[in-house]
Short mmCIF file of N, CA and C and ligand atoms in Angstrom, two decimals:
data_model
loop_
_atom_site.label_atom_id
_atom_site.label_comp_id
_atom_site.label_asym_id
_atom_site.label_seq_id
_atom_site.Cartn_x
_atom_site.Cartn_y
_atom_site.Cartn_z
N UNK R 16 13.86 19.43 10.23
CA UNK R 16 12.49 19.07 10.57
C UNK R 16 12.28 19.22 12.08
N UNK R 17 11.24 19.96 12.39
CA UNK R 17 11.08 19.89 13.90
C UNK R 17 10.13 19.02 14.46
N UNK R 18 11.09 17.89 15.21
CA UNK R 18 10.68 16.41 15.63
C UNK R 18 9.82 16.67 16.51
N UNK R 19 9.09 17.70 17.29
CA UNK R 19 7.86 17.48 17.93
C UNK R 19 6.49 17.90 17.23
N UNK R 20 6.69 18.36 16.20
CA UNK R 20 5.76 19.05 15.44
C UNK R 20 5.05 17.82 15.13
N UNK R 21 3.43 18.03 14.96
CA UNK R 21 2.39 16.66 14.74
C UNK R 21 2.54 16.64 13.54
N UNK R 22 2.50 14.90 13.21
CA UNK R 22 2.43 14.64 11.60
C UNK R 22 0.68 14.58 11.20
N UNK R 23 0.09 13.87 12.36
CA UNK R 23 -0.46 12.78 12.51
C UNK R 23 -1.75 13.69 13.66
N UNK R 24 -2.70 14.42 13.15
CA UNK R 24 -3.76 15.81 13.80
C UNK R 24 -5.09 14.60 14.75
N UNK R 25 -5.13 13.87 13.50
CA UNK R 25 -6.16 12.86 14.18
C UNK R 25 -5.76 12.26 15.41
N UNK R 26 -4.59 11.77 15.30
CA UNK R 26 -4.13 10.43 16.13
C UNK R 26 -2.77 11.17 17.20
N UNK R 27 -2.27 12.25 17.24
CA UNK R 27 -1.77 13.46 17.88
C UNK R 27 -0.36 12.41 17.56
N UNK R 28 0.25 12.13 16.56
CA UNK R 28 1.18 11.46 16.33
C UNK R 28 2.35 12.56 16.02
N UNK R 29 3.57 12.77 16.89
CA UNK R 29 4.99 13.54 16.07
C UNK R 29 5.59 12.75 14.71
N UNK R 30 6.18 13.59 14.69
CA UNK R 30 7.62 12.92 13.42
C UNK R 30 8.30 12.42 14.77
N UNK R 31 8.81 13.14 15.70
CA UNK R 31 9.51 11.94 16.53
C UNK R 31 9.45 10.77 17.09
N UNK R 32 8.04 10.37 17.14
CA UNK R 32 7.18 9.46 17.81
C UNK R 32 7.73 8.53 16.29
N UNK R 33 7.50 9.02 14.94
CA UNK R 33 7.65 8.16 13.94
C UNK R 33 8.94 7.45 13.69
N UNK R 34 9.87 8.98 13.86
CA UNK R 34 11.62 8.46 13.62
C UNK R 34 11.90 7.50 14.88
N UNK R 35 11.27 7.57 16.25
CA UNK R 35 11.70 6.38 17.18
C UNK R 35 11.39 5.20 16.79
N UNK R 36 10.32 5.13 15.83
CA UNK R 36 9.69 3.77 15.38
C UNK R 36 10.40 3.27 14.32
N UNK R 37 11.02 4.27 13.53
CA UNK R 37 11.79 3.81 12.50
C UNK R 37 13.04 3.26 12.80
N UNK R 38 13.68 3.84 13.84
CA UNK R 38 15.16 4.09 14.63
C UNK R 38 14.49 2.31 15.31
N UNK R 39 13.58 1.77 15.73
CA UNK R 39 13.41 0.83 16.37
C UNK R 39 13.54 -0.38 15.46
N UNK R 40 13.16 0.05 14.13
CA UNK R 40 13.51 -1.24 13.25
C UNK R 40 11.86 -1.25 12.41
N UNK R 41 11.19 -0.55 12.42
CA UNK R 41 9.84 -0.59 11.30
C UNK R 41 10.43 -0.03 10.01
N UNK R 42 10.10 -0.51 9.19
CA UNK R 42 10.51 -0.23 7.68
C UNK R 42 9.64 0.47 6.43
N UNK R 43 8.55 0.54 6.95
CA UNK R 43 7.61 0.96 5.81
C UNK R 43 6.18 2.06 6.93
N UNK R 44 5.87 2.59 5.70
CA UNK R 44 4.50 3.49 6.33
C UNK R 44 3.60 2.37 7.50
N UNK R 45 2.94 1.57 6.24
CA UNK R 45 1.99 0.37 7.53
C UNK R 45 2.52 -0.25 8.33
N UNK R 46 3.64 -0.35 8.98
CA UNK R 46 4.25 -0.68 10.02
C UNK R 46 4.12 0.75 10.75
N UNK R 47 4.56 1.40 10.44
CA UNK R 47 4.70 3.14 11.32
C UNK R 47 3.13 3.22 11.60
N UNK R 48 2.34 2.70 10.91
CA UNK R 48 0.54 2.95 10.80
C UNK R 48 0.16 2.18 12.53
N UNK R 49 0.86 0.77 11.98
CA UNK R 49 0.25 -0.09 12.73
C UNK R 49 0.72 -0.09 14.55
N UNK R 50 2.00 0.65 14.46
CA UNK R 50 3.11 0.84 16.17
C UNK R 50 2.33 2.18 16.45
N UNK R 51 2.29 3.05 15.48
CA UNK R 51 2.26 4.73 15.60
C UNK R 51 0.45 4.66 16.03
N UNK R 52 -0.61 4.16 15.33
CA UNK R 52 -1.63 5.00 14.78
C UNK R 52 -1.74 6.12 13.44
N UNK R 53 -0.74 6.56 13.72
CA UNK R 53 -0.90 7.74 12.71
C UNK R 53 -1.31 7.03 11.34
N UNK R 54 -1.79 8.17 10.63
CA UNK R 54 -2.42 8.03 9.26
C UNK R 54 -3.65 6.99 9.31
N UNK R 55 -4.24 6.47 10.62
CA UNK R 55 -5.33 5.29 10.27
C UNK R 55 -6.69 5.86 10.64
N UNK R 56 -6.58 7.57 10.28
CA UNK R 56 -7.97 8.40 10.70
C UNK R 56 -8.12 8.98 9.34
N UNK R 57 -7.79 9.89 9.34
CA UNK R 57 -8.57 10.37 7.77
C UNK R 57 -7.61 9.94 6.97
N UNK R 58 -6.29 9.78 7.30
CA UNK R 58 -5.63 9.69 6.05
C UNK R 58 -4.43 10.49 5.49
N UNK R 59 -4.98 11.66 5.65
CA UNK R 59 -4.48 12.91 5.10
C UNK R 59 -3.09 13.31 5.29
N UNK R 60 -2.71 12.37 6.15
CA UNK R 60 -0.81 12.13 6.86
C UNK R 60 -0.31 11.36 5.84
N UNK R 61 -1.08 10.16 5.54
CA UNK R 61 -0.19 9.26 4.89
C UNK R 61 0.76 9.81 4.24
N UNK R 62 0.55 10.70 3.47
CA UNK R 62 1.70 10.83 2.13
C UNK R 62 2.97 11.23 2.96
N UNK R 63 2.62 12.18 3.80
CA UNK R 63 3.61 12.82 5.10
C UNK R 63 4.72 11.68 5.55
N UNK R 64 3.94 10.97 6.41
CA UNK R 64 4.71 9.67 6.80
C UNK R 64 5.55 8.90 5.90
N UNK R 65 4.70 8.77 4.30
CA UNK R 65 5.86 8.03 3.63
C UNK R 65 6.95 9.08 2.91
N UNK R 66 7.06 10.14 3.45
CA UNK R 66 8.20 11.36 2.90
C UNK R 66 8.94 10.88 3.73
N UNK R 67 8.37 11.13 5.37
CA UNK R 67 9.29 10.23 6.39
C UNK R 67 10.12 9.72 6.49
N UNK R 68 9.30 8.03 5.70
CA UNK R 68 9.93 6.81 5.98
C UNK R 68 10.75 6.74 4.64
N UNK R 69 10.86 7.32 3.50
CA UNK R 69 11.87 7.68 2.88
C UNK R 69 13.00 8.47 2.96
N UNK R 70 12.91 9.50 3.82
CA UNK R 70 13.74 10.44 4.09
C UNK R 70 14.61 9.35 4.96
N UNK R 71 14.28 9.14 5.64
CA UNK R 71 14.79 8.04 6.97
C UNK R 71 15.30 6.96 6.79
N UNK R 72 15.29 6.13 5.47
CA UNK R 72 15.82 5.54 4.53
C UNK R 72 17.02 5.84 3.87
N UNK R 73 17.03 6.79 3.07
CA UNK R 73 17.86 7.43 2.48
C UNK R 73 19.19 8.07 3.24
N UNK R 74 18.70 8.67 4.65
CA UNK R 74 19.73 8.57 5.89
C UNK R 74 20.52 7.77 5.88
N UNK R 75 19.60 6.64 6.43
CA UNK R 75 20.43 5.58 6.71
C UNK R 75 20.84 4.53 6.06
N UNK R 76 20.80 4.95 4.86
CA UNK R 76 21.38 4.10 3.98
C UNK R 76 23.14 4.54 3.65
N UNK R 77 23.17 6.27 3.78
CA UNK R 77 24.41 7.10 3.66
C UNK R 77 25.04 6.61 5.01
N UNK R 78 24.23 6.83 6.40
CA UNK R 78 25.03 6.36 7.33
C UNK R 78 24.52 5.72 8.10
N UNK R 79 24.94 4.12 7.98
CA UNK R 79 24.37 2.78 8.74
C UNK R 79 24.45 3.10 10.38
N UNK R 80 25.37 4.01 10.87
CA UNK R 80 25.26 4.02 12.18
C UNK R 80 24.23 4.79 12.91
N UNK R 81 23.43 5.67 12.09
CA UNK R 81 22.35 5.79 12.21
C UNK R 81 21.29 5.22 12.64
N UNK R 82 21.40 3.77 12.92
CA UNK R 82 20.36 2.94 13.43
C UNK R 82 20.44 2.47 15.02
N UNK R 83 22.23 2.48 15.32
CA UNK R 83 22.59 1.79 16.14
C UNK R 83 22.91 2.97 17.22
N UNK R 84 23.05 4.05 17.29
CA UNK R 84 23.34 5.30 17.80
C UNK R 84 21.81 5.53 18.56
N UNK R 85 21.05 5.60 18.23
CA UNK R 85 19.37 5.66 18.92
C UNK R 85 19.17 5.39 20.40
N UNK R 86 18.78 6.11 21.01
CA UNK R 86 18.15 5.68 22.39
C UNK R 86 17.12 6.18 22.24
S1 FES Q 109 -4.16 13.44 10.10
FE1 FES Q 109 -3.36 11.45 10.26
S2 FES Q 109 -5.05 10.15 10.00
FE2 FES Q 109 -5.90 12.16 9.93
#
């Protein structure tokens, strides 16, 4: 996935802007909604973001150090 690419057209939101938020400890889309902006303009991201915040899940569920490795 290329982490500067916009998820988020309305609100000029990256996937990286999202994975830092996730990497920070947010757990779900409306948390990523509510730190990020993204998805709280038309919408049309949401589904995007929660591929995201599942993908990003599923990571780090295989490897817990995944969370703690982040700057
Ligand atoms: S593209 Fe994200 S809210 Fe419109």
């Amino acid at each position: 996935m290329n982490q500067k690419r916009l998820v988020c057209l309305c609100n000029h939101v990256t996937a990286l802007e999202i994975k830092k938020k996730l990497r920070a400890g947010a757990l779900t889309t409306s948390e990523i909604q509510k730190f990020t902006t993204a998805g709280t303009g038309c919408g049309r991201c949401v589904r995007e973001i929660d591929a995201i915040v599942e993908m990003y899940k599923t990571e780090t569920l295989k490897d817990p150090q995944l969370r703690i490795i982040f700057k």
